[in-house]
XYZ file of C-alpha atoms in Angstrom:
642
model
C 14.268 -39.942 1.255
C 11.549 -37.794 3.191
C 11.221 -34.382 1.598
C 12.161 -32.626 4.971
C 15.975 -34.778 4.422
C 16.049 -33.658 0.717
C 14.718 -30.266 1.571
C 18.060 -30.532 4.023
C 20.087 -31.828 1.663
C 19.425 -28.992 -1.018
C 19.945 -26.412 1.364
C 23.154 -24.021 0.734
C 25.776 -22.475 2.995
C 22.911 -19.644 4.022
C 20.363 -22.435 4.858
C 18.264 -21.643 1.485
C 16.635 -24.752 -0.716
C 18.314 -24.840 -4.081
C 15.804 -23.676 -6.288
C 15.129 -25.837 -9.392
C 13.594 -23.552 -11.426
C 15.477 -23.652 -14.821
C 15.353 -19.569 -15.161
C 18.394 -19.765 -12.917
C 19.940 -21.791 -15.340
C 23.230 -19.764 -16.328
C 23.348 -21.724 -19.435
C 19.406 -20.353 -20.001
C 20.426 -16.717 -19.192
C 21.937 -14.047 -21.740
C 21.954 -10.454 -21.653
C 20.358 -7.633 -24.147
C 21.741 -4.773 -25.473
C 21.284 -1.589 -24.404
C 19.859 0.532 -27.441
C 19.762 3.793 -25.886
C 23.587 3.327 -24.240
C 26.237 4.487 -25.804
C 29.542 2.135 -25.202
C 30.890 5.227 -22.737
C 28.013 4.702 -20.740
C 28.754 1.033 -20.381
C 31.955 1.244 -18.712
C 31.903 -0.462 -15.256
C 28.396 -0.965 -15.203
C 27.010 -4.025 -13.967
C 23.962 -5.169 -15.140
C 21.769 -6.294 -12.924
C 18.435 -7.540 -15.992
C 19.452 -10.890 -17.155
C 16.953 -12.290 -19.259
C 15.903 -16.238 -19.655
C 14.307 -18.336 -22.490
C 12.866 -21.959 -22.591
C 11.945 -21.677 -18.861
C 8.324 -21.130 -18.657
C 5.965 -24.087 -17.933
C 2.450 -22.120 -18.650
C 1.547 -22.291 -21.709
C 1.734 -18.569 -22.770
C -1.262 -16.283 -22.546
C -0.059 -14.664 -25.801
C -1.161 -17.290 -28.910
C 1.250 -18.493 -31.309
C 1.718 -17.123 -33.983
C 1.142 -19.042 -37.900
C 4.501 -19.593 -39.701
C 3.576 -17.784 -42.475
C 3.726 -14.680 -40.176
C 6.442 -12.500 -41.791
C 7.366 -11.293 -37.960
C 8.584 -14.832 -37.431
C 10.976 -14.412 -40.537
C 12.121 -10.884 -38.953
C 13.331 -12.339 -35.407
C 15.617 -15.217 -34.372
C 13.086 -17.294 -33.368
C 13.394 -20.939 -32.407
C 10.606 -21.925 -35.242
C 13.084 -20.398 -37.628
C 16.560 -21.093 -36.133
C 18.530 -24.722 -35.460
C 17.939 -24.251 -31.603
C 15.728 -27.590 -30.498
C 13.033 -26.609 -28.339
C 10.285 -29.474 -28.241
C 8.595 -26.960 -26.072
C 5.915 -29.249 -24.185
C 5.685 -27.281 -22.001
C 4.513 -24.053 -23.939
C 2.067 -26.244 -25.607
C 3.895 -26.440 -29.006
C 5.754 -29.387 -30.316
C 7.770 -27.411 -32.790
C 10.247 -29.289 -34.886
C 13.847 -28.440 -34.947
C 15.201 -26.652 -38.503
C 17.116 -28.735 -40.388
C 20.068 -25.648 -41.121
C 19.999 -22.173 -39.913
C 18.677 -19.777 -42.069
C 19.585 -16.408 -42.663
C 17.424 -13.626 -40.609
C 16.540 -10.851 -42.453
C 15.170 -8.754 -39.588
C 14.719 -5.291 -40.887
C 16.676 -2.457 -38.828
C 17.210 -0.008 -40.811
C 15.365 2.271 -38.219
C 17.310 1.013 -35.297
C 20.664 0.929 -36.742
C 20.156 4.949 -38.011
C 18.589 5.399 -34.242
C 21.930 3.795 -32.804
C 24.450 5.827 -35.338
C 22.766 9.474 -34.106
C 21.037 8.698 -30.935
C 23.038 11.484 -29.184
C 21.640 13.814 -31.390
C 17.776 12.404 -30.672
C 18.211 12.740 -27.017
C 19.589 16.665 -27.389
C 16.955 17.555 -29.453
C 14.322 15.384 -26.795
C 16.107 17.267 -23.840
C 15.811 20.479 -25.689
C 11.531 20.202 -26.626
C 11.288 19.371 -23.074
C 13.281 21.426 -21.507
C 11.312 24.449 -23.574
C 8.032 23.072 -22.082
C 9.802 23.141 -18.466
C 10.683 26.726 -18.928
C 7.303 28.018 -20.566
C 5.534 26.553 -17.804
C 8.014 27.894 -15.149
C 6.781 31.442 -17.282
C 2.643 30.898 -17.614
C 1.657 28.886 -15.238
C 4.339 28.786 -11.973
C 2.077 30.050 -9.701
C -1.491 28.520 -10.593
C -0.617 25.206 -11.688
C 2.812 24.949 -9.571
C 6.261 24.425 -10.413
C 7.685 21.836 -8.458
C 5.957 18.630 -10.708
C 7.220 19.408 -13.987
C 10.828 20.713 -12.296
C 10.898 16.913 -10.781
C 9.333 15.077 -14.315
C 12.175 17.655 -16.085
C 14.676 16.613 -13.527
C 14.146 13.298 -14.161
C 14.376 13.581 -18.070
C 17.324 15.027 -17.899
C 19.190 12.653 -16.053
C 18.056 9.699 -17.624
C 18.975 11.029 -21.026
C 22.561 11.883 -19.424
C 22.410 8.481 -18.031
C 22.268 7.196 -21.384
C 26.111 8.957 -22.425
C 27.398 9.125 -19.081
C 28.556 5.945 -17.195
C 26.470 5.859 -13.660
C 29.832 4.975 -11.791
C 30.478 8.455 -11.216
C 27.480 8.782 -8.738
C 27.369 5.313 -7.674
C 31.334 5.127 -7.122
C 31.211 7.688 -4.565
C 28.093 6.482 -2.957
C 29.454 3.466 -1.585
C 32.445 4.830 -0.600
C 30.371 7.094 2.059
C 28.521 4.183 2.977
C 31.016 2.005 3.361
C 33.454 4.631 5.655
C 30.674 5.662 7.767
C 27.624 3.536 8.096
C 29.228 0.154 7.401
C 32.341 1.039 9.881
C 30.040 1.630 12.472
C 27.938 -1.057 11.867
C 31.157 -3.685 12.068
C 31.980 -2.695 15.314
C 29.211 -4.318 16.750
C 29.559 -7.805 17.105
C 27.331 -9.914 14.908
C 25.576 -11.650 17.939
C 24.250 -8.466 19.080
C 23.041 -6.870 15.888
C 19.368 -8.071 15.534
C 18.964 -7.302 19.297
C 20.285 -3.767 19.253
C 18.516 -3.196 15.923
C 15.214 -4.364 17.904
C 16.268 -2.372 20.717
C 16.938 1.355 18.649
C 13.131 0.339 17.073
C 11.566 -0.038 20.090
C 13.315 2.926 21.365
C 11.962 5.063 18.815
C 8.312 3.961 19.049
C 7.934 4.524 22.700
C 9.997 7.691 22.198
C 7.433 8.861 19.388
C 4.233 7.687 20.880
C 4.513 8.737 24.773
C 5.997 11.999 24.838
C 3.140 14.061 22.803
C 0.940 15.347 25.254
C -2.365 13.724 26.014
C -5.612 14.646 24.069
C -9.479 13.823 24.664
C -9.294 9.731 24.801
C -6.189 9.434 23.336
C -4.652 8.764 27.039
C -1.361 7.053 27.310
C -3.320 4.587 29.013
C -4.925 3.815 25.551
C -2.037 3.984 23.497
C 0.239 1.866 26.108
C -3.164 -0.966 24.972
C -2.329 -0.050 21.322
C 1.552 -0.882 21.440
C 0.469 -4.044 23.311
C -1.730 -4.807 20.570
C 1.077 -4.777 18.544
C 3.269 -6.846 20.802
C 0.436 -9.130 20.850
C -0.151 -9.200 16.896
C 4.033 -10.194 16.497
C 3.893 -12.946 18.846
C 1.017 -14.570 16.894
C 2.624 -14.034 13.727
C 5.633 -15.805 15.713
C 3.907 -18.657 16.971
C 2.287 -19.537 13.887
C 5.122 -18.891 11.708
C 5.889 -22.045 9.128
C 9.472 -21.807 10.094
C 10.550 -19.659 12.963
C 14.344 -20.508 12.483
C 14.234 -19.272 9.195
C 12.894 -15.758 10.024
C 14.677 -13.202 8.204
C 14.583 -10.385 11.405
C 16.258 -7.808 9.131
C 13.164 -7.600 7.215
C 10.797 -7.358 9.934
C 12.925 -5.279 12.096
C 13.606 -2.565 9.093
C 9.889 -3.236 7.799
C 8.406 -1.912 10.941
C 10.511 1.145 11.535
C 9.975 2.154 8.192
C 5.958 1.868 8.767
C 6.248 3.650 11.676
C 8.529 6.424 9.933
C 5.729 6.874 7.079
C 3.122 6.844 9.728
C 5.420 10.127 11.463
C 6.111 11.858 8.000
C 2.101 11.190 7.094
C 0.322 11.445 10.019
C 2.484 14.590 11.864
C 3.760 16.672 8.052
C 1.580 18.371 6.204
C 4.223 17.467 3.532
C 3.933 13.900 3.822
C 0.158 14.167 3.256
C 1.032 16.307 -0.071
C 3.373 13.603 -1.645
C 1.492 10.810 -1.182
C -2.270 12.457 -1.745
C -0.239 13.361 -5.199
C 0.171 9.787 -6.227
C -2.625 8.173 -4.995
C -4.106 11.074 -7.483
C -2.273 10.570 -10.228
C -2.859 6.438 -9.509
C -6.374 7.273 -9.631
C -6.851 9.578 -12.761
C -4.680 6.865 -15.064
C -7.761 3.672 -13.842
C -9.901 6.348 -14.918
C -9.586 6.669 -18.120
C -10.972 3.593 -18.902
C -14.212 5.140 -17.829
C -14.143 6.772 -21.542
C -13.827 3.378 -22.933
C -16.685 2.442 -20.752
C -18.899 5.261 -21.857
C -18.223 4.446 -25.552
C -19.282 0.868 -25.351
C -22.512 2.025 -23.344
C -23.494 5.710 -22.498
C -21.733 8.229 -20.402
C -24.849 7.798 -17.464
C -23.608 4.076 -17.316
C -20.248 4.793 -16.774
C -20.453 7.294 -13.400
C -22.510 4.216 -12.376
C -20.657 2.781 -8.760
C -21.104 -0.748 -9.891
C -18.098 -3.101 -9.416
C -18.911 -4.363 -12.721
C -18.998 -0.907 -14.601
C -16.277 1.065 -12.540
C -13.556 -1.705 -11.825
C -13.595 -4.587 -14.483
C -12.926 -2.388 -16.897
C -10.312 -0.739 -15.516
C -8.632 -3.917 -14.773
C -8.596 -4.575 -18.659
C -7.503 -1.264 -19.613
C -4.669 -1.752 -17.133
C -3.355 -4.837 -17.993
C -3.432 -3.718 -21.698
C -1.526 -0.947 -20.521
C 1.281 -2.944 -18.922
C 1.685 -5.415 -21.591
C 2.659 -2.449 -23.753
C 4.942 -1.350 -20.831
C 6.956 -4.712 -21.245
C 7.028 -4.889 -24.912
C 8.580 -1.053 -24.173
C 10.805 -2.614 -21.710
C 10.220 0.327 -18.930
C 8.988 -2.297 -16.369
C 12.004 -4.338 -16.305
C 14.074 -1.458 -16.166
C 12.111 -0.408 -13.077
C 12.168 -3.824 -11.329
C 15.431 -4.100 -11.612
C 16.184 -0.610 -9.779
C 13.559 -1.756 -6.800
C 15.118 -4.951 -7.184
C 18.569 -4.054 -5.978
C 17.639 -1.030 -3.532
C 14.961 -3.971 -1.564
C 17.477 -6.297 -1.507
C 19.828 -3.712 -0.279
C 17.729 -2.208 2.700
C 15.304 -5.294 3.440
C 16.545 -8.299 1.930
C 13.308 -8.964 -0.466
C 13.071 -9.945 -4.059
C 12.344 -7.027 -6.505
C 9.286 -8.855 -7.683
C 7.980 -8.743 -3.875
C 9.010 -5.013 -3.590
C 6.757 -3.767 -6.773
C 3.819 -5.655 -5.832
C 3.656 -4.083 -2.126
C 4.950 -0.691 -3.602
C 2.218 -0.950 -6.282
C -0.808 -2.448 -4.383
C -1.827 1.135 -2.758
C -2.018 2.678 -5.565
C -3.228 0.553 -8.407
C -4.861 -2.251 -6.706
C -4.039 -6.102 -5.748
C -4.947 -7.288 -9.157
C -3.353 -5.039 -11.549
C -0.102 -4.662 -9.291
C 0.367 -8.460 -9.736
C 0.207 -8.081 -13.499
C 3.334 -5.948 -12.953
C 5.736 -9.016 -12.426
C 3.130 -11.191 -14.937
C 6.896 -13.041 -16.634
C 7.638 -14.264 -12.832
C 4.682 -15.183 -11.461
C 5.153 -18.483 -12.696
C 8.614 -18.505 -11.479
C 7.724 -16.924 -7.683
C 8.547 -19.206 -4.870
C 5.907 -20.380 -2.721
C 7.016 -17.168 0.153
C 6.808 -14.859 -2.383
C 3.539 -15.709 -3.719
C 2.212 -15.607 -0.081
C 4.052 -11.986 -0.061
C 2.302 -10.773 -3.589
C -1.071 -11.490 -2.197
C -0.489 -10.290 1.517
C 0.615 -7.031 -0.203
C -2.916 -7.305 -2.012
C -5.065 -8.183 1.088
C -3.187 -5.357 3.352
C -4.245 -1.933 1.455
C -6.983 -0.578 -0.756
C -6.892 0.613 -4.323
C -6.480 3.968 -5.437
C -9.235 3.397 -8.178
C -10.989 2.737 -5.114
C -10.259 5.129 -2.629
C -12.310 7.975 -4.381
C -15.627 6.316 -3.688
C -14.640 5.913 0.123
C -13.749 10.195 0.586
C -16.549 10.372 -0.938
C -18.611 8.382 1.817
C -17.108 10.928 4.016
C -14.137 8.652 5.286
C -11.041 11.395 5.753
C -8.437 10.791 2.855
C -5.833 11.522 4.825
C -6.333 8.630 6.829
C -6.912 6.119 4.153
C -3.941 7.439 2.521
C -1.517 7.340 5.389
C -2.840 3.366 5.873
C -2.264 2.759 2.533
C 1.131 3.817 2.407
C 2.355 1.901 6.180
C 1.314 -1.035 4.531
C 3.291 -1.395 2.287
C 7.048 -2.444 4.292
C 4.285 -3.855 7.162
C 3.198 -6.615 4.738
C 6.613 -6.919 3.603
C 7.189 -7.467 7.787
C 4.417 -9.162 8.415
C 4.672 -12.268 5.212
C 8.128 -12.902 6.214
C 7.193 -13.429 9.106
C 3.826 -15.748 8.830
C 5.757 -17.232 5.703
C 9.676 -17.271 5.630
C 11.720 -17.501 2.336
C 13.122 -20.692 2.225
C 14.220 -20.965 -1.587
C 16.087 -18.713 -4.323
C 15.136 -16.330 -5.846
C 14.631 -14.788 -9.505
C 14.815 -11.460 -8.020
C 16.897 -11.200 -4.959
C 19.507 -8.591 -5.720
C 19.771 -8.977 -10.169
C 16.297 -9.826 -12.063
C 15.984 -12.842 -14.141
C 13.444 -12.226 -16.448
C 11.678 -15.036 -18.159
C 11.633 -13.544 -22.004
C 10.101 -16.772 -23.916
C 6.677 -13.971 -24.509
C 8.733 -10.967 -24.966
C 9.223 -11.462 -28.726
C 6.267 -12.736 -29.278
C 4.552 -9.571 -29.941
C 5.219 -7.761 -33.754
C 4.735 -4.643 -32.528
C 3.280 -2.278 -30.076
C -0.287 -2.742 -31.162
C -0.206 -5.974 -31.328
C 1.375 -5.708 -27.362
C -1.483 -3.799 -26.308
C -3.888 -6.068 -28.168
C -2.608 -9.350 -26.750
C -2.791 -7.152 -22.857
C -6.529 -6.316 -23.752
C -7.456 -10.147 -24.264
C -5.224 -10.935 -21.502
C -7.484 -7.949 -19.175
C -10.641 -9.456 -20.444
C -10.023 -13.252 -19.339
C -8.344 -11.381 -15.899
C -11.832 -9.546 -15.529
C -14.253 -12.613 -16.026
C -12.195 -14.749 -13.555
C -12.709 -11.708 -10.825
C -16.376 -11.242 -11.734
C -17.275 -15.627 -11.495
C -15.197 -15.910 -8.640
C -16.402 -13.290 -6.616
C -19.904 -13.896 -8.016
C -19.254 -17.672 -6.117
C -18.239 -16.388 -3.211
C -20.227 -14.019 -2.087
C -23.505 -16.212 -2.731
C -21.461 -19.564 -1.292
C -21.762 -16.665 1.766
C -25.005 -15.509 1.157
C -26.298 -19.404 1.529
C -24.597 -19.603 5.203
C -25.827 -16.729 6.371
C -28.984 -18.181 5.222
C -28.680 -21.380 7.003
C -27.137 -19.886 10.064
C -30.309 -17.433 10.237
C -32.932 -20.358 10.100
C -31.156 -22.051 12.721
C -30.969 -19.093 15.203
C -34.347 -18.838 14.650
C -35.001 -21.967 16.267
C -33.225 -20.652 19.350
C -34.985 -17.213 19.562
C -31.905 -15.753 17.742
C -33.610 -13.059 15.733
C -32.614 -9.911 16.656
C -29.807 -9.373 15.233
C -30.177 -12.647 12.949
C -27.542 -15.216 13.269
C -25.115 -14.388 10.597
C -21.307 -14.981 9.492
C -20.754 -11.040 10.222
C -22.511 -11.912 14.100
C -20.069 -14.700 14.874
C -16.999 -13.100 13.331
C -18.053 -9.685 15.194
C -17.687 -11.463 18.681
C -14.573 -13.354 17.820
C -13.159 -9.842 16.525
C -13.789 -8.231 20.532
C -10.802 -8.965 21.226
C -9.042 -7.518 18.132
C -11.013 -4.430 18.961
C -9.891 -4.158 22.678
C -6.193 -4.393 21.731
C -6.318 -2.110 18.790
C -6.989 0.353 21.817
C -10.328 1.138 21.264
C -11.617 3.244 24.557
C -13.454 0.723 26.638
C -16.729 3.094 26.873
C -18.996 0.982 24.211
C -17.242 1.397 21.651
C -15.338 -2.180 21.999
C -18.084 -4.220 20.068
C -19.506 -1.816 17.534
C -15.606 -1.210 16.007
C -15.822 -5.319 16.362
C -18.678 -5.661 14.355
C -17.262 -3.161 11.909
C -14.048 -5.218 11.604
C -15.905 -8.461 11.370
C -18.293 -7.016 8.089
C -15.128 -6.106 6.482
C -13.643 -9.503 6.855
C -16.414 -11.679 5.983
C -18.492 -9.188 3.512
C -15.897 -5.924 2.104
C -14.324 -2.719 3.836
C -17.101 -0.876 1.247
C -19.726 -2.317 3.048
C -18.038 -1.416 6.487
C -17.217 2.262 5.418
C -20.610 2.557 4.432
C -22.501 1.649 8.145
C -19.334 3.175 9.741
C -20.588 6.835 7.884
C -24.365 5.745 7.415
C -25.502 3.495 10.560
C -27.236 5.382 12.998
C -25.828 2.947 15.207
C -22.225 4.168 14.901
C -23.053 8.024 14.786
C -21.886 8.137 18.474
C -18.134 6.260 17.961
C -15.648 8.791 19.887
C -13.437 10.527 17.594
C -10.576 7.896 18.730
C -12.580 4.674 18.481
C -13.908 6.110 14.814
C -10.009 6.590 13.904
C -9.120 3.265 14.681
C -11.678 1.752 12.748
C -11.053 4.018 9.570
C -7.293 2.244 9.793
C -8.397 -1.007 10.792
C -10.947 -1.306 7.551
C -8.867 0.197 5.091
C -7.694 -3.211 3.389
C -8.749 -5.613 0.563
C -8.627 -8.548 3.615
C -12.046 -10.006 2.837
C -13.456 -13.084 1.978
C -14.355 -11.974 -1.567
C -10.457 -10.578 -2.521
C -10.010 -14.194 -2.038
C -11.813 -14.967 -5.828
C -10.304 -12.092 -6.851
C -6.216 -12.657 -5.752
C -7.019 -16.693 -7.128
C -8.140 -15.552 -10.054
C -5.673 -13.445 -11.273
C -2.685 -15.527 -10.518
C -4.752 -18.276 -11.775
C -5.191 -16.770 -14.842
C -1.440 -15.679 -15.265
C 0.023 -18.611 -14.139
C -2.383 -21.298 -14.379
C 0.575 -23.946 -13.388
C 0.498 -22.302 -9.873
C -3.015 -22.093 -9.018
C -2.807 -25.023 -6.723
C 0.079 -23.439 -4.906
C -2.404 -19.826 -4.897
C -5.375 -21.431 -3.471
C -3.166 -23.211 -0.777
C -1.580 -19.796 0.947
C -4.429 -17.470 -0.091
C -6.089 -18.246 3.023
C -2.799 -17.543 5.344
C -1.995 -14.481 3.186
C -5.728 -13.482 4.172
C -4.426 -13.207 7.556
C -1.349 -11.820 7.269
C -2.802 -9.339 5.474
C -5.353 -8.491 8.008
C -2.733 -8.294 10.293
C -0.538 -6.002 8.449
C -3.754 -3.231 8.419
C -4.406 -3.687 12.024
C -0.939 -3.057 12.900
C -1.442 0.365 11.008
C -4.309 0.720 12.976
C -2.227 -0.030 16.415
C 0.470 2.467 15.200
C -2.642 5.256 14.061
C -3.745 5.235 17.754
C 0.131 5.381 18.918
C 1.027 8.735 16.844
C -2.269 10.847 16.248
C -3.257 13.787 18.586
C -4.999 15.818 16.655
C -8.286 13.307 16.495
C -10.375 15.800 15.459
C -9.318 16.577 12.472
C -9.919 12.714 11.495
C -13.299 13.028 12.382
C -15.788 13.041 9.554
C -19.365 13.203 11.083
C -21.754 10.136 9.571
C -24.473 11.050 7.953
C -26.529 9.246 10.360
C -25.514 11.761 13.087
C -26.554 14.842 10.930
């Protein structure tokens, strides 16, 4: 049997492949218990964290642990317990015990936390509820009120949360929905949803974009090119989709209003500019810290120093330290599982899928994929091509400081940042349909077999660090590779060229890939007065070199000092992405290094997920040139032009 007539075979009532993966396994899966619930807040709660064991076929980046470790003798472990796991696959052969023993786990603590926890969260609520108010007092109108009202807020409804069931909210909820929204939604027949749903979209984008008046080049000449760009990039993803009958068009359909929505709320609120220039800050600060670190090991000079190797490796280590401690805590599981069911809700993607492309603008394309580390292992083949499109279509936050302070205007790079994230959602399910089940796709099924594997939070954070250090020297020897494997062609193309009077410019990569990118340029709207091949060129060193290196001549190249204020707009939202030839080393080499089983399945869609993640900026670009009137405040002179 061919593997198209098995794939066919497999396939379920809604045309999905049966996934094999033994995490979806209901004899694998069990629940755990809620320590900080009470049993009122239980009632008619469905929980939607199942967790899995014996399911991982890596062998675990945590080691294993001797016997005579006393944390083995604390926890039902399989090494101490009459399960049989001849674990092959985690690269342990561990025999079978003959009888169960007793386990003498100590919880003491836990059991007294258990019998009074109501009266630890009053007295938690109370502390912070005196820091809410003696900040409302000393400092409400120099450091503002409204963050520690909404981190308050939030306290105090998780901590009521904890006693009160969440049925009470969520019970009315969908009874709204499902008398308005869902009523209406039935009357239409089902034929004629996706087309109407197109339809309204379309509606509201030429609504949006053609009635604000006209200003300096942005015509509507120029922005009718833009939204044909856009036409244009959707038919390509179409055409060269893997499996065009298998095209979710909920996802792209709701994926591109809701980029074009941000882009409004960013690009025409002062508001929206606020909010998200508030995370990207606080995104920012929290990579920085690792800059003490830094600064410890060598001086404090060394540390300001811009190097990739000084300002972003170790930030990558500190990071995934940091989230290993998160899942030993168990907050990140509690948070996929909320963007789990709300992403499965509104655009029919896994909650693994969702954090990575809700985490990528702020935090960067390798540490957001250590955020779902327990299912990369699991991820289907779409999703992985989703986790690294969501990579490859924004920039960092521990980044996007050195950029503002090239001159590039933050708002910009923020707004881009942002619209990527549901256009690469758009954009992979398009190039790369979901085909197969899913771990995440409406509950979580967490792979566990590491999750007790730690003895306590140090040793969490300890196992992250080595974790962030192997992580770091993947990135560095990849990209090391890469960028020389480049620096050798452009070598060779140059001594060619030279033969053919091709000397100034030198035949390079960045020369061919320039020309090729003319038309990109033209149908990103770019005014047709010069500025066609210099944006080209701009786009083309971003692919093939980094969008640092483009920033940098797009601010410091005499050459581009005279880009009109719309042409240098475009480009600022065109480069603002990690869609370059050396994020490839650095999206293979984390996944690589978390999931070593998949690395042939990384290296075979990293390439496509290159381009959809190009895509998915230039689309942002399109949409900047749609919605922005005011050009001039986007306009940061170069220093070439002062």
């Amino acid at each position: 049997m061919s593997t198209r007539e098995y794939e066919d075979v497999t396939r379920d009532a809604h045309g999905m492949i049966h996934n094999t993966d033994p995490a979806l396994d209901p004899a694998r899966e069990h629940h755990h218990a809620h320590l900080h619930h009470d049993a009122n807040a239980e009632r008619g709660r469905e929980d939607e964290v199942v967790y899995s064991t014996g399911t991982t076929f890596d062998k675990s980046t945590i080691p294993d642990a001797s016997p005579q470790d006393d944390e083995l003798h604390r926890r039902h472990h399989a090494e101490k317990s009459g399960l049989d796991v001849s674990d092959a696959e985690k690269g342990t052969m561990s025999p079978a015990a003959t009888e169960e023993e007793v386990d003498p786990r100590r919880h003491s603590f836990s059991s007294l936390y258990a019998k009074y926890r109501i009266f630890a969260h009053i007295f938690i609520w109370l502390f912070f509820t005196g820091w809410w108010i003696a900040g409302l007092v000393l400092h409400r109108y120099d450091l503002g009120w409204l963050v520690p009202f909404l981190l308050y807020l939030a306290i105090t409804l998780r901590l009521i949360f904890f006693h009160v069931p969440i049925t009470i909210v969520s019970k009315p909820m969908h009874f709204v929905w499902n008398n308005t929204a869902v009523r209406i939604a039935n009357m239409v027949p089902e034929k004629l949803k996706i087309p109407l749903s197109a339809l309204l979209v379309i509606a509201v984008i030429l609504v949006a974009s053609f009635v604000s008046p006209e200003s300096q080049d942005n015509t509507r000449g120029n922005r009718a090119v833009s939204l044909f760009g856009m036409a244009v990039f959707m038919v390509v993803l179409w055409g060269t989709s893997r499996n065009r009958s298998a095209i979710k068009w909920h996802t792209v359909i709701v994926g591109m209003l809701v980029q074009f929505i941000i882009a409004l709320f960013v690009l025409r609120t002062g508001t929206g500019y606020d909010i998200f220039n508030f995370i990207s800050g606080l995104a920012r600060d929290l990579l920085g810290f690792a800059s003490q670190g830094t600064a410890f090991l060598t001086t404090d000079d060394v540390s300001h120093l811009p190097w990739f190797l000084i300002s972003t490796l170790p930030a990558i280590i500190f990071f995934v330290a940091l989230v290993q401690l998160l899942y030993y805590w168990g907050v990140l599981q509690w948070f996929i599982g909320k963007f789990a069911v709300f992403f499965f809700w509104s655009m029919r993607v896994s909650g693994a899928e969702a954090v990575v492309a809700a985490a990528s603008p702020f935090i960067g394309q390798g540490e957001s994929a250590m955020l779902i580390k327990p299912f990369v292992a699991h991820l289907t083949s779409a999703e992985l091509h989703q986790i690294m499109t969501s990579g490859f279509a924004t920039i960092a936050g521990s980044v996007l400081v050195a950029y503002i302070a090239l001159g590039v205007n933050p708002q910009a790079l923020i707004s881009s940042c942002v619209m990527s994230i549901p256009a690469s959602l758009a954009i992979s399910k398009m190039r790369y349909p979901e085909e197969e089940e899913t771990l995440t796709a409406g509950r979580v099924v967490i792979p566990d077999d590491d999750e007790h594997r730690s003895a306590n939070s140090l040793h969490a954070f300890a196992n992250g660090a080595w974790l962030g250090l192997k992580i770091a020297g993947m990135i560095m020897s990849t990209l090391l590779c890469i960028i020389a494997l480049l620096g050798l062609a452009n070598g060779l193309l140059t001594w060619w060229g030279h033969y053919l009077n091709i000397n100034d410019p030198p035949l390079t990569v960045q020369l061919i890939v320039g020309y090729l990118c003319y038309p990109i340029s033209f149908l990103l709207g770019v005014p047709r007065n010069g500025d066609l091949y210099k944006v080209a060129q701009l786009i083309g060193t971003k692919l093939i070199a980094n969008e640092f290196v483009a920033y940098t001549d797009l601010q410091t190249d005499p050459s581009f000092a005279d880009l009109s204020p719309r042409s240098r707009l475009i480009a600022t939202y065109a480069l603002c992405g990690f869609a370059n030839i050396g994020s490839l080393g650095t999206q293979i080499g984390v996944l690589s290094q978390i999931a070593p089983g998949r690395t042939g399945d990384v290296s075979r869609l990293a390439v496509s997920a290159l381009i959809a993640g190009a895509l998915s900026t230039l689309t942002s670009a399109s949409i900047a040139g749609l919605l922005v009137t005011d050009q001039a405040q986007f306009f940061t002179p170069s220093a070439a032009s002062g």
